[in-house]
C-alpha atoms as a PDB file:
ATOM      1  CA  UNK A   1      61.209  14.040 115.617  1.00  0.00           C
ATOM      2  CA  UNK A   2      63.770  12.418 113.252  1.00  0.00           C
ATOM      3  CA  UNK A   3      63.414  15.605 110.417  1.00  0.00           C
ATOM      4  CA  UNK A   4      63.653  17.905 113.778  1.00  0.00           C
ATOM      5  CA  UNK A   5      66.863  16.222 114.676  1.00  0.00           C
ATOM      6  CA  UNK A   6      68.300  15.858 111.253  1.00  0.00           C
ATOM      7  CA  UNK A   7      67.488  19.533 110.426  1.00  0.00           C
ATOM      8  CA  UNK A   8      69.025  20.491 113.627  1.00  0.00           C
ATOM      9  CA  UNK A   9      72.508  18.532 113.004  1.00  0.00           C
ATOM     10  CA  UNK A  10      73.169  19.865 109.672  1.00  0.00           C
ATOM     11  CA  UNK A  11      71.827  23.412 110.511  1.00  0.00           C
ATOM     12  CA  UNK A  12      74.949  23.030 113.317  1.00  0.00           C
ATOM     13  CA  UNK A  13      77.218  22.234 110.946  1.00  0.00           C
ATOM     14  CA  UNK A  14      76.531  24.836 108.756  1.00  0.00           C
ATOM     15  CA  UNK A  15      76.301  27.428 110.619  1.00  0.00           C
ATOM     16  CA  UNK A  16      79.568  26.514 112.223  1.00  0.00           C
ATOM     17  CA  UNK A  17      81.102  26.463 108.183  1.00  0.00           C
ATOM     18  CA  UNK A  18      79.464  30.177 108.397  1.00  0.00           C
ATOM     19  CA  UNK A  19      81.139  30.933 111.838  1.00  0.00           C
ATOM     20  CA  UNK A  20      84.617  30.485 111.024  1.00  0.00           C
ATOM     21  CA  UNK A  21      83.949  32.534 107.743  1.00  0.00           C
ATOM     22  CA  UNK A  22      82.347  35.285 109.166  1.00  0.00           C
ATOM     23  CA  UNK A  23      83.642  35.911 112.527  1.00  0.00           C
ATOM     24  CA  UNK A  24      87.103  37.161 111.238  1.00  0.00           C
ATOM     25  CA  UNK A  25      84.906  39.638 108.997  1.00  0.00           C
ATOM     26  CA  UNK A  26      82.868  40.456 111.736  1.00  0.00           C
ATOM     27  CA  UNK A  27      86.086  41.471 113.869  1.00  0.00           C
ATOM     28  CA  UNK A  28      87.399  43.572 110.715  1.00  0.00           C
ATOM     29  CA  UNK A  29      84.035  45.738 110.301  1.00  0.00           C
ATOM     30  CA  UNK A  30      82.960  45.617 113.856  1.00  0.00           C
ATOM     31  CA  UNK A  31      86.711  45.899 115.680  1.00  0.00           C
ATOM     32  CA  UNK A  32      88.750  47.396 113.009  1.00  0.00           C
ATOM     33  CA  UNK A  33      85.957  49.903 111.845  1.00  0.00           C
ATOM     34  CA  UNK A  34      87.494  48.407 107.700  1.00  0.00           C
ATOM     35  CA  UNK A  35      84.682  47.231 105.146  1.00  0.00           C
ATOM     36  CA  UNK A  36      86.558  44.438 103.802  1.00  0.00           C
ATOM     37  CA  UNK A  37      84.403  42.601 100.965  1.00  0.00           C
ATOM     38  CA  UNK A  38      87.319  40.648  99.946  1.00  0.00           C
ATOM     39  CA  UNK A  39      87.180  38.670 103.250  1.00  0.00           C
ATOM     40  CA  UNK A  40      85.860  35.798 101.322  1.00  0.00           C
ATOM     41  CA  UNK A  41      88.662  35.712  98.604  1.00  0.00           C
ATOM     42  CA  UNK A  42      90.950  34.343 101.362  1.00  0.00           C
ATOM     43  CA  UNK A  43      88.631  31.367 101.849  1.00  0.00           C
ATOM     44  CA  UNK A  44      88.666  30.982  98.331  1.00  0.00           C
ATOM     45  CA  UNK A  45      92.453  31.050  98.099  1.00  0.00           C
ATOM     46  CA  UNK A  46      92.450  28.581 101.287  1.00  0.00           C
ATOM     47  CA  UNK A  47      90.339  26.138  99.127  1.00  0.00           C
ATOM     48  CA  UNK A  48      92.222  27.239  96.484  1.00  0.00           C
ATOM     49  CA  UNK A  49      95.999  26.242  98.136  1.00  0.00           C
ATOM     50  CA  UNK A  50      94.489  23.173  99.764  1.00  0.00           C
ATOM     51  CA  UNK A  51      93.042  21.939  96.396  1.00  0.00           C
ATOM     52  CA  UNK A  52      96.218  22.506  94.280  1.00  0.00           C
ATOM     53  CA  UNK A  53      98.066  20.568  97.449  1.00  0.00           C
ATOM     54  CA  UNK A  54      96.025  17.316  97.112  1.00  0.00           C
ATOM     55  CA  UNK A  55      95.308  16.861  94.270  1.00  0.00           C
ATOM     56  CA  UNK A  56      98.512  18.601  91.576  1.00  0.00           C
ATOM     57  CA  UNK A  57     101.204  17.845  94.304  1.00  0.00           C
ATOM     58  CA  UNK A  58      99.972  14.596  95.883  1.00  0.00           C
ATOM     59  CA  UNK A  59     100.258  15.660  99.785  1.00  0.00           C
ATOM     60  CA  UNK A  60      98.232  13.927 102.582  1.00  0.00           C
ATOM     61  CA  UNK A  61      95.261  16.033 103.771  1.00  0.00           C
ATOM     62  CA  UNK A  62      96.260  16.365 107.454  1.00  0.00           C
ATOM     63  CA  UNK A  63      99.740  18.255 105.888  1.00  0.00           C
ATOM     64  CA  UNK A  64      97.841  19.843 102.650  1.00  0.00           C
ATOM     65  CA  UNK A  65      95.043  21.668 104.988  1.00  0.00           C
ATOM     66  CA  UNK A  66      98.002  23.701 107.769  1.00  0.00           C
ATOM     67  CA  UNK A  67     100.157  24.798 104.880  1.00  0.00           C
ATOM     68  CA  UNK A  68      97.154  26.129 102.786  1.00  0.00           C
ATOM     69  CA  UNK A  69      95.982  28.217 105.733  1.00  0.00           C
ATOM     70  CA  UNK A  70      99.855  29.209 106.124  1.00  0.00           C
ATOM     71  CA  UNK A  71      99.945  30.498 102.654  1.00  0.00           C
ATOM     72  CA  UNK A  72      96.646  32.431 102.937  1.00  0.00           C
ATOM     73  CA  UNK A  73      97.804  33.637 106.154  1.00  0.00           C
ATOM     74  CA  UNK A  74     100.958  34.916 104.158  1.00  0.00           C
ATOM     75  CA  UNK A  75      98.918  36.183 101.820  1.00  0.00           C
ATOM     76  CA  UNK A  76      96.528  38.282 104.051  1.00  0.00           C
ATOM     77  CA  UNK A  77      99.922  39.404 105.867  1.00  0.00           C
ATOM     78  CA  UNK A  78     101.528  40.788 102.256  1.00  0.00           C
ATOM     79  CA  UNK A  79      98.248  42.063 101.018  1.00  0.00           C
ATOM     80  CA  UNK A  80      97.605  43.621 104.628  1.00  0.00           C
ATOM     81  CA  UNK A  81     101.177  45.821 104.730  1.00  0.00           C
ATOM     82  CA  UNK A  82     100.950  46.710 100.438  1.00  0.00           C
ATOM     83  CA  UNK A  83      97.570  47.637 100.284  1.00  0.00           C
ATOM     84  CA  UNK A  84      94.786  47.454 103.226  1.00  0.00           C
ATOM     85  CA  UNK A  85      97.525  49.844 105.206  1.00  0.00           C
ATOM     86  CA  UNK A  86      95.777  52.254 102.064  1.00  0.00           C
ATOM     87  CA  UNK A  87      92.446  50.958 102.590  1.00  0.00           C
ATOM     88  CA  UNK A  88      92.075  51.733 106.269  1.00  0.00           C
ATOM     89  CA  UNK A  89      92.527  55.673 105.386  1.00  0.00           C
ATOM     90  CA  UNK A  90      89.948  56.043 103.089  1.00  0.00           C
ATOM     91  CA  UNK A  91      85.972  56.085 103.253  1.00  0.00           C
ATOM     92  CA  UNK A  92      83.565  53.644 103.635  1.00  0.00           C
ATOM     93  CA  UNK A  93      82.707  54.194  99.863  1.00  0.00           C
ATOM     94  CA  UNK A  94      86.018  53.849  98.776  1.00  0.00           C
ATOM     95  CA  UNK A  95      86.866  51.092 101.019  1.00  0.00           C
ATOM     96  CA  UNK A  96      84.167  49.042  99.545  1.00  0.00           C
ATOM     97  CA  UNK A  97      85.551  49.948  95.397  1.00  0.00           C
ATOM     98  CA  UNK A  98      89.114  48.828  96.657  1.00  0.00           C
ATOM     99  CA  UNK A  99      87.759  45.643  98.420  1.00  0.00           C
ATOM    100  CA  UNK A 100      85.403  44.861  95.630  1.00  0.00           C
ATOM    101  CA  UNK A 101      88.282  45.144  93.452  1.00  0.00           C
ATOM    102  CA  UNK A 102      90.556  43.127  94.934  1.00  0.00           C
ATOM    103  CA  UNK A 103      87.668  40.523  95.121  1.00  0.00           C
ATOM    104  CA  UNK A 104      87.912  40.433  91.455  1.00  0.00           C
ATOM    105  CA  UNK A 105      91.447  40.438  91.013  1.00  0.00           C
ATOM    106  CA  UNK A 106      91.713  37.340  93.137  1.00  0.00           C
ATOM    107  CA  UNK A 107      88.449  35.376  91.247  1.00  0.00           C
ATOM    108  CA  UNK A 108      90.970  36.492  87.965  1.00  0.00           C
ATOM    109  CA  UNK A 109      93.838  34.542  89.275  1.00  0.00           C
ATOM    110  CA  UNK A 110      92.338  31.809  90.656  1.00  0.00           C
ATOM    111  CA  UNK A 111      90.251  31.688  87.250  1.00  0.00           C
ATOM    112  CA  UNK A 112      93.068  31.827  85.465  1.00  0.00           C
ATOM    113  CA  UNK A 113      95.585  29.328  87.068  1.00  0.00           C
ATOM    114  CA  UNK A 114      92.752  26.251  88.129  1.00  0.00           C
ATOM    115  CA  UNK A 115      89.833  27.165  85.981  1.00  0.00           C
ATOM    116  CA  UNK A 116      86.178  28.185  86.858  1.00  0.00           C
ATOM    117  CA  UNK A 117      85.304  24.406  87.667  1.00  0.00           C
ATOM    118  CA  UNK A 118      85.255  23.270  91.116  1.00  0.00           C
ATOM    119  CA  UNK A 119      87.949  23.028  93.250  1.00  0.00           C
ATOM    120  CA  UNK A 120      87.437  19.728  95.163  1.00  0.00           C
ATOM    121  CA  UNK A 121      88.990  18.636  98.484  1.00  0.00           C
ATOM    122  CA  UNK A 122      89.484  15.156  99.142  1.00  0.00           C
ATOM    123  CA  UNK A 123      88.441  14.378 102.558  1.00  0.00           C
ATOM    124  CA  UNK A 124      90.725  11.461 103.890  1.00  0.00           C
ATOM    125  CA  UNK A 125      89.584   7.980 104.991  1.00  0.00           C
ATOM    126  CA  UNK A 126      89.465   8.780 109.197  1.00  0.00           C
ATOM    127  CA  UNK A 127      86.740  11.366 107.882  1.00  0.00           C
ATOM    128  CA  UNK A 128      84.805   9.345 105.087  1.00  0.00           C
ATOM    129  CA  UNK A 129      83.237   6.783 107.384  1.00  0.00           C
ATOM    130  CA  UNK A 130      80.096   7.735 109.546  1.00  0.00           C
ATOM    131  CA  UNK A 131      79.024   7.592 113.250  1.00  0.00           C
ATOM    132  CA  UNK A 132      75.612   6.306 113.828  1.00  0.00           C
ATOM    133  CA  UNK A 133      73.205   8.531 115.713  1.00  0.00           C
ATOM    134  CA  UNK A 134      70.800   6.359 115.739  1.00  0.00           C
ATOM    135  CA  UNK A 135      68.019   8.494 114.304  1.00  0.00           C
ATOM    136  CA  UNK A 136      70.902   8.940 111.731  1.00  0.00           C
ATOM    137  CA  UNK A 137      74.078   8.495 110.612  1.00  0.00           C
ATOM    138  CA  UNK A 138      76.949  11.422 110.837  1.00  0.00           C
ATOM    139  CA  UNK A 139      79.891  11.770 108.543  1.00  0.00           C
ATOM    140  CA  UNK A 140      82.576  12.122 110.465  1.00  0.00           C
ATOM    141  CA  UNK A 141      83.420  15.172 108.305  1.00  0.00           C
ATOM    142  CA  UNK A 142      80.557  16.881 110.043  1.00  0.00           C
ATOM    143  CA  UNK A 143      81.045  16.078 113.238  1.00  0.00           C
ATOM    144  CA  UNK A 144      84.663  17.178 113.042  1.00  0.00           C
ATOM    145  CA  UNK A 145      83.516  20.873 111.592  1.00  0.00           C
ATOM    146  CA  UNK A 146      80.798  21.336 114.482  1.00  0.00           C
ATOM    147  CA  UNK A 147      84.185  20.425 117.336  1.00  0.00           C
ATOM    148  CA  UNK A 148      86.659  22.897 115.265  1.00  0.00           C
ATOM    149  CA  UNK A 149      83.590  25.847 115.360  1.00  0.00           C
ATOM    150  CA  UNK A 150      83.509  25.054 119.397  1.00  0.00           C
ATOM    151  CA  UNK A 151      87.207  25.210 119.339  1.00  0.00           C
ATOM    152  CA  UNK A 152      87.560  28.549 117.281  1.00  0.00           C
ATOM    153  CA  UNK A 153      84.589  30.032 119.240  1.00  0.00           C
ATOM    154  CA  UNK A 154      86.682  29.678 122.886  1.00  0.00           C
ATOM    155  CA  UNK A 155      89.719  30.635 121.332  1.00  0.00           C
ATOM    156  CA  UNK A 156      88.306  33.709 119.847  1.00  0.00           C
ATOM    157  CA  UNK A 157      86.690  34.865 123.022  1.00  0.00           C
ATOM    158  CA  UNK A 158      90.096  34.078 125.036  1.00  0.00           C
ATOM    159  CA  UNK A 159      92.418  35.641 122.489  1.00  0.00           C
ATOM    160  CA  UNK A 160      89.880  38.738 122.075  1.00  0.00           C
ATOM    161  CA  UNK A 161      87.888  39.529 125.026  1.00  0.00           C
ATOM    162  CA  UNK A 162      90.363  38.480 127.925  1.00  0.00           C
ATOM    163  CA  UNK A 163      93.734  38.351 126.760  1.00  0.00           C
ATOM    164  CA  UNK A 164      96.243  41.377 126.679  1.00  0.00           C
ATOM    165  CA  UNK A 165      95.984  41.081 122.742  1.00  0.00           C
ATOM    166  CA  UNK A 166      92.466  42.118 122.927  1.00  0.00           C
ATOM    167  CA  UNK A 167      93.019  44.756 125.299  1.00  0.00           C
ATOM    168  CA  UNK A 168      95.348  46.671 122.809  1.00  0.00           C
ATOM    169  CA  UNK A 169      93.110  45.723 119.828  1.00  0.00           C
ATOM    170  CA  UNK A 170      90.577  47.764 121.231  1.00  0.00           C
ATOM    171  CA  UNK A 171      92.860  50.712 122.257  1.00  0.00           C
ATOM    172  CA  UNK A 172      94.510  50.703 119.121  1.00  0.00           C
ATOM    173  CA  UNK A 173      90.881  51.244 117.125  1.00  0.00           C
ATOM    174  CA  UNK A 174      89.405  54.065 119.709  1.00  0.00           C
ATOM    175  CA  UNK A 175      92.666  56.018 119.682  1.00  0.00           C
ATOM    176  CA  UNK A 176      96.016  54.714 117.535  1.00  0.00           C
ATOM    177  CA  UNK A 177      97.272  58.151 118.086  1.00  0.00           C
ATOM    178  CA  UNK A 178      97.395  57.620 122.331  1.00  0.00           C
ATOM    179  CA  UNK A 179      97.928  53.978 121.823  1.00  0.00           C
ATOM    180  CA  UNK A 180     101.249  54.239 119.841  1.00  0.00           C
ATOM    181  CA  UNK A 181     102.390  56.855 122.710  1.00  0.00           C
ATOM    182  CA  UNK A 182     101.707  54.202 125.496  1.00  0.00           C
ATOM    183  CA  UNK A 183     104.175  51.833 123.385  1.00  0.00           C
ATOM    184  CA  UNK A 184     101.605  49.875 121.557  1.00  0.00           C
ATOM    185  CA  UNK A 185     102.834  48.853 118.164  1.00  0.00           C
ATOM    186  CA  UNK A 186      99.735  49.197 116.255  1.00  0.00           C
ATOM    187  CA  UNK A 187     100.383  48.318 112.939  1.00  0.00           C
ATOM    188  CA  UNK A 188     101.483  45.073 114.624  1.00  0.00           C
ATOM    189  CA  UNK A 189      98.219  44.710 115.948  1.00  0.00           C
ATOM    190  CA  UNK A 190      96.611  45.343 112.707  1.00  0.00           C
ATOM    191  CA  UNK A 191      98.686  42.937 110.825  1.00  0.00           C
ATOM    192  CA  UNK A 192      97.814  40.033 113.482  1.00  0.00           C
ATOM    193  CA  UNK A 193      94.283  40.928 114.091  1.00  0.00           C
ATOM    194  CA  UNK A 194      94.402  40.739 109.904  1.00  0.00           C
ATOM    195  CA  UNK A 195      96.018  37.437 109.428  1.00  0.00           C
ATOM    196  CA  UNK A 196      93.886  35.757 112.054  1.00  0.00           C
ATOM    197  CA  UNK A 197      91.023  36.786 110.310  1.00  0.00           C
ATOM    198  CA  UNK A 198      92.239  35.360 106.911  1.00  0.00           C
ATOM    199  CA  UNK A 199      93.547  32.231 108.394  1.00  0.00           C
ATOM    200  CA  UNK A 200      90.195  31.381 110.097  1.00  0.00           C
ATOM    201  CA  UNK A 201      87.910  31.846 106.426  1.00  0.00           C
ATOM    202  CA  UNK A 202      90.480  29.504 105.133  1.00  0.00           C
ATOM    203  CA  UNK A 203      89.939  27.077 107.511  1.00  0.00           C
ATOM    204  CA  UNK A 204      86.240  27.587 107.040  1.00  0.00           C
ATOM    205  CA  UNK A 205      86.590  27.207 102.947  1.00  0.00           C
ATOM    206  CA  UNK A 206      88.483  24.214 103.550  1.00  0.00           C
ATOM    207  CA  UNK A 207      86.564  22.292 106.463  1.00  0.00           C
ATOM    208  CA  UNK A 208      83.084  23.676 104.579  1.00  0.00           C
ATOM    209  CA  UNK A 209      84.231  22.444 100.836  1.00  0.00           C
ATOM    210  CA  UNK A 210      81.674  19.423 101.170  1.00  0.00           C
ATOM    211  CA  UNK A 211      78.857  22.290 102.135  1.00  0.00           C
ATOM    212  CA  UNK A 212      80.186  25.650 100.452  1.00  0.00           C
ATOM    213  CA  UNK A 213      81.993  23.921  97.400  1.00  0.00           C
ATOM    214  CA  UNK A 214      84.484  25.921  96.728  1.00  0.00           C
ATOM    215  CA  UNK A 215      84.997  27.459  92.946  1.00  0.00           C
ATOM    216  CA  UNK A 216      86.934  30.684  91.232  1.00  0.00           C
ATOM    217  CA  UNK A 217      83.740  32.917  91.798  1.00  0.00           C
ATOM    218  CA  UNK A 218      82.962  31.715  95.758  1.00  0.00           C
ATOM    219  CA  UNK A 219      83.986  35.285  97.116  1.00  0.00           C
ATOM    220  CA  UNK A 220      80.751  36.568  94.944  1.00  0.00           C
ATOM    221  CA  UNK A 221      78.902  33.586  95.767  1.00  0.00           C
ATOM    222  CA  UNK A 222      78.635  33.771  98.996  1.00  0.00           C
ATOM    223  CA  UNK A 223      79.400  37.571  99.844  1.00  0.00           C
ATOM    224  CA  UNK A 224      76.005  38.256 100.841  1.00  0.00           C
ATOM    225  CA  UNK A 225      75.980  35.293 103.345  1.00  0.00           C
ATOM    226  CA  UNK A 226      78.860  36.179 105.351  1.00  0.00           C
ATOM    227  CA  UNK A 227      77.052  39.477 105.769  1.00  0.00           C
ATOM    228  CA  UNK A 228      74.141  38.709 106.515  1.00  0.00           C
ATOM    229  CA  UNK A 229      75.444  36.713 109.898  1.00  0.00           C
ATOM    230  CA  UNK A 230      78.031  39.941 110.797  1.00  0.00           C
ATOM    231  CA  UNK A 231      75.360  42.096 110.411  1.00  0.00           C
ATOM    232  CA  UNK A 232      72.363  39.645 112.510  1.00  0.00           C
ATOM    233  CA  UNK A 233      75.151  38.540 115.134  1.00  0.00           C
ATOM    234  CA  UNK A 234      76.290  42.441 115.591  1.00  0.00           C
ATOM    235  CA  UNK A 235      79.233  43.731 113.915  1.00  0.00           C
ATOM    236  CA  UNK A 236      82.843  43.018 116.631  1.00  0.00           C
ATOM    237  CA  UNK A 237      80.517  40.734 118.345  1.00  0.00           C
ATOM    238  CA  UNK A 238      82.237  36.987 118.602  1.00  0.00           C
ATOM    239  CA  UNK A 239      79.464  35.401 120.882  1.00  0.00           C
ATOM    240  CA  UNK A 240      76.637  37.477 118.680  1.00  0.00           C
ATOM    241  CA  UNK A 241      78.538  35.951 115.093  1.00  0.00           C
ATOM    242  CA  UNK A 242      78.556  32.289 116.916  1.00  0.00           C
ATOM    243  CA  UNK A 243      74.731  32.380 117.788  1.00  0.00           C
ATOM    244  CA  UNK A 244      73.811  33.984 114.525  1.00  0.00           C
ATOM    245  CA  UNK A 245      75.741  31.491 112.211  1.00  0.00           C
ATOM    246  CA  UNK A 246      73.964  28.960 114.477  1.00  0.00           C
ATOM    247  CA  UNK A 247      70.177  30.437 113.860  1.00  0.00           C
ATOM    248  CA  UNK A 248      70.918  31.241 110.404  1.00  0.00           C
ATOM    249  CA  UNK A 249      72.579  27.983 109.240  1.00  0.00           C
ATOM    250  CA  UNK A 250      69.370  25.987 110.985  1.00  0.00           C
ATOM    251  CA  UNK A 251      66.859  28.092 109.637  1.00  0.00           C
ATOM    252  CA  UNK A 252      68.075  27.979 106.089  1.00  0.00           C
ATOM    253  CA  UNK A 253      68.652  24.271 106.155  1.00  0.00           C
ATOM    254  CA  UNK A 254      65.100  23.825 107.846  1.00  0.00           C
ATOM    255  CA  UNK A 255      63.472  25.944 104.813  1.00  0.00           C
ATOM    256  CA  UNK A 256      65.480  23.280 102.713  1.00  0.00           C
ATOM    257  CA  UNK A 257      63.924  21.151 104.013  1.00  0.00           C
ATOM    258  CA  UNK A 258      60.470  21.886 104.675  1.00  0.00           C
ATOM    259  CA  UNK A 259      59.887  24.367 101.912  1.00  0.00           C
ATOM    260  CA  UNK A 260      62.231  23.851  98.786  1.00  0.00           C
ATOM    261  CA  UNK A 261      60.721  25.974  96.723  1.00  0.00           C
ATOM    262  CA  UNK A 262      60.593  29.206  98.721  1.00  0.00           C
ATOM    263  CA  UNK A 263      63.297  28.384 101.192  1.00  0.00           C
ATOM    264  CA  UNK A 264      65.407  31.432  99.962  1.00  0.00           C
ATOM    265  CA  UNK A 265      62.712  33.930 100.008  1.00  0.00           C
ATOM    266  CA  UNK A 266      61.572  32.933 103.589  1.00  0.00           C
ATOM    267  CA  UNK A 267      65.335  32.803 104.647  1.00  0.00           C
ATOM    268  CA  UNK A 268      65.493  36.416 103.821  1.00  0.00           C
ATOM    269  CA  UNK A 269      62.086  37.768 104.857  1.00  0.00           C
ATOM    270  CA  UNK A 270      62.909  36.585 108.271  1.00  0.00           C
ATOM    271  CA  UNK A 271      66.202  37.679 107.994  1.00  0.00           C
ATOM    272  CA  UNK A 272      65.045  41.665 106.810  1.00  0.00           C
ATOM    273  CA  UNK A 273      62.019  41.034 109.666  1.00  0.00           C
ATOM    274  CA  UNK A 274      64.945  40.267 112.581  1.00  0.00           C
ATOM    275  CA  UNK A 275      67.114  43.591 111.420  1.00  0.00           C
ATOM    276  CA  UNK A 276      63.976  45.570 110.970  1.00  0.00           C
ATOM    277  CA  UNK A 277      63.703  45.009 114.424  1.00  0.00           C
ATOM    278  CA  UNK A 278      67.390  44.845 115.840  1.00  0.00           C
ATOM    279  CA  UNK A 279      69.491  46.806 113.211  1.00  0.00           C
ATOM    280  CA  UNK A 280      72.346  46.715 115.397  1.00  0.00           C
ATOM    281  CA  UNK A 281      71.944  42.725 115.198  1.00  0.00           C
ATOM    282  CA  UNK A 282      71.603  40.257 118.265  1.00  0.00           C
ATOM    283  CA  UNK A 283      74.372  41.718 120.195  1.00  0.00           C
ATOM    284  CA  UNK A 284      75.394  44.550 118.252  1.00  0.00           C
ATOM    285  CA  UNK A 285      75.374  48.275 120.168  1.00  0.00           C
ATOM    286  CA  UNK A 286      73.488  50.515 118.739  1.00  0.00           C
END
């Protein structure tokens, strides 16, 4: 029962680190109709920001981890009106090139400014002590990723699925043409859906740096990851991203656990068995 329990706390807070990541990807594929692959460069430059911050500049973590996320948000906001305005036009094939290479022009910079070691993130002292569970004991750290996924999770589905904002979202992908005539600034919506996205995978690199560490090449690293829960969860699909992270992060932890030494091949037999079976994912439409 202990293992079962332990398995099933750090599974939760690793599929919540996943969540956060994914979810804004998961909106851009699923909501925006864009294959963005260089949806995990802005965790990178999150981690990135938030590392440089700390550690080069001396700040305090609590004001470090809201400007990092600013200046990826910034980022994703410049990069969103100079190039993805492009990228949206084009085809899937060509949106995946462009994306790739903008992966790769981000792992240059990063590379080139900090290095290719690792880019820690000093967690302060309110989240180095632990909580006892009494079958064991928590880092505070964890517990405080597993209450920001619940928090993201609610605000996604408010902001998204009943809020005005959503509304348009979804007008402005089935039709921009009839949307901009009804007085819908698309490119607005766009930009916003676009930043929120960005600023949520920073948050994720940042929170998940004691899980996910986070280096120059973590974009490549984890790539397939973050698509493997958009595509199980169903692509647009907040509540199907949130229950998929969940599976996902305790089934690879419990194949940690249980079977070291062919946890990754299990992890994606089951994971090629499930889409087999439900290619649109868990709540995807077909």
């Amino acid at each position: 029962m202990s293992l079962l329990l332990n398995i099933a706390v750090d599974g939760i807070a690793y599929g919540m680190i996943l969540f956060m990541i994914s979810v804004g990807l998961s909106v851009t594929m699923g909501l925006m109709r864009v294959i963005n692959l260089a949806h995990g460069a802005f965790a990178l430059v999150g981690g990135a920001v938030a590392h440089t911050l700390i550690l080069r500049w001396g700040l305090g973590y609590y004001v470090a981890v809201p400007l990092a996320i600013a200046v990826t948000i910034g980022s994703a906001f410049l990069s969103e009106r100079l190039l993805f305005r492009r990228i949206y036009r084009l085809g899937e094939l060509q949106q995946v090139l462009s994306t790739i290479g903008i992966t790769f022009m981000v792992i240059a910079a990063v590379n080139k400014l900090l290095g290719s070691s690792l880019l820690s993130i000093p967690l302060p002292a309110s989240l180095q002590h632990s909580l006892d569970l009494g079958f064991r004991v928590l880092p505070a750290h964890r517990l405080v990723v597993i209450l920001a996924g619940i928090a993201v999770t609610i605000g996604l589905v408010l902001t998204l699925d009943r809020s005005r904002f959503g509304t348009r979202l979804r007008a402005s992908v089935d039709n921009r043409n009839i949307a901009s005539s009804l007085g819908i600034n698309t490119d607005r919506i766009y930009a916003a859906t676009f930043c929120l996205g960005a600023g949520l995978a920073a948050l994720g690199g940042i929170l998940g740096s004691e899980l996910l560490p986070v280096d120059a090449y973590y974009p490549l690293r984890y790539m397939v990851l973050f698509l493997i829960v958009v595509s199980v969860g169903g692509m647009g699909s907040i509540t199907g991203s949130f229950a998929a992270a969940l599976a996902l992060g305790v089934l690879e932890t419990a194949s940690r656990y249980l079977i070291p030494d062919a946890g990754t091949i299990v992890f994606f037999a089951l994971v090629m068995a499930l889409l087999a079976f439900r290619p649109a994912g868990l709540l995807g439409k077909a």
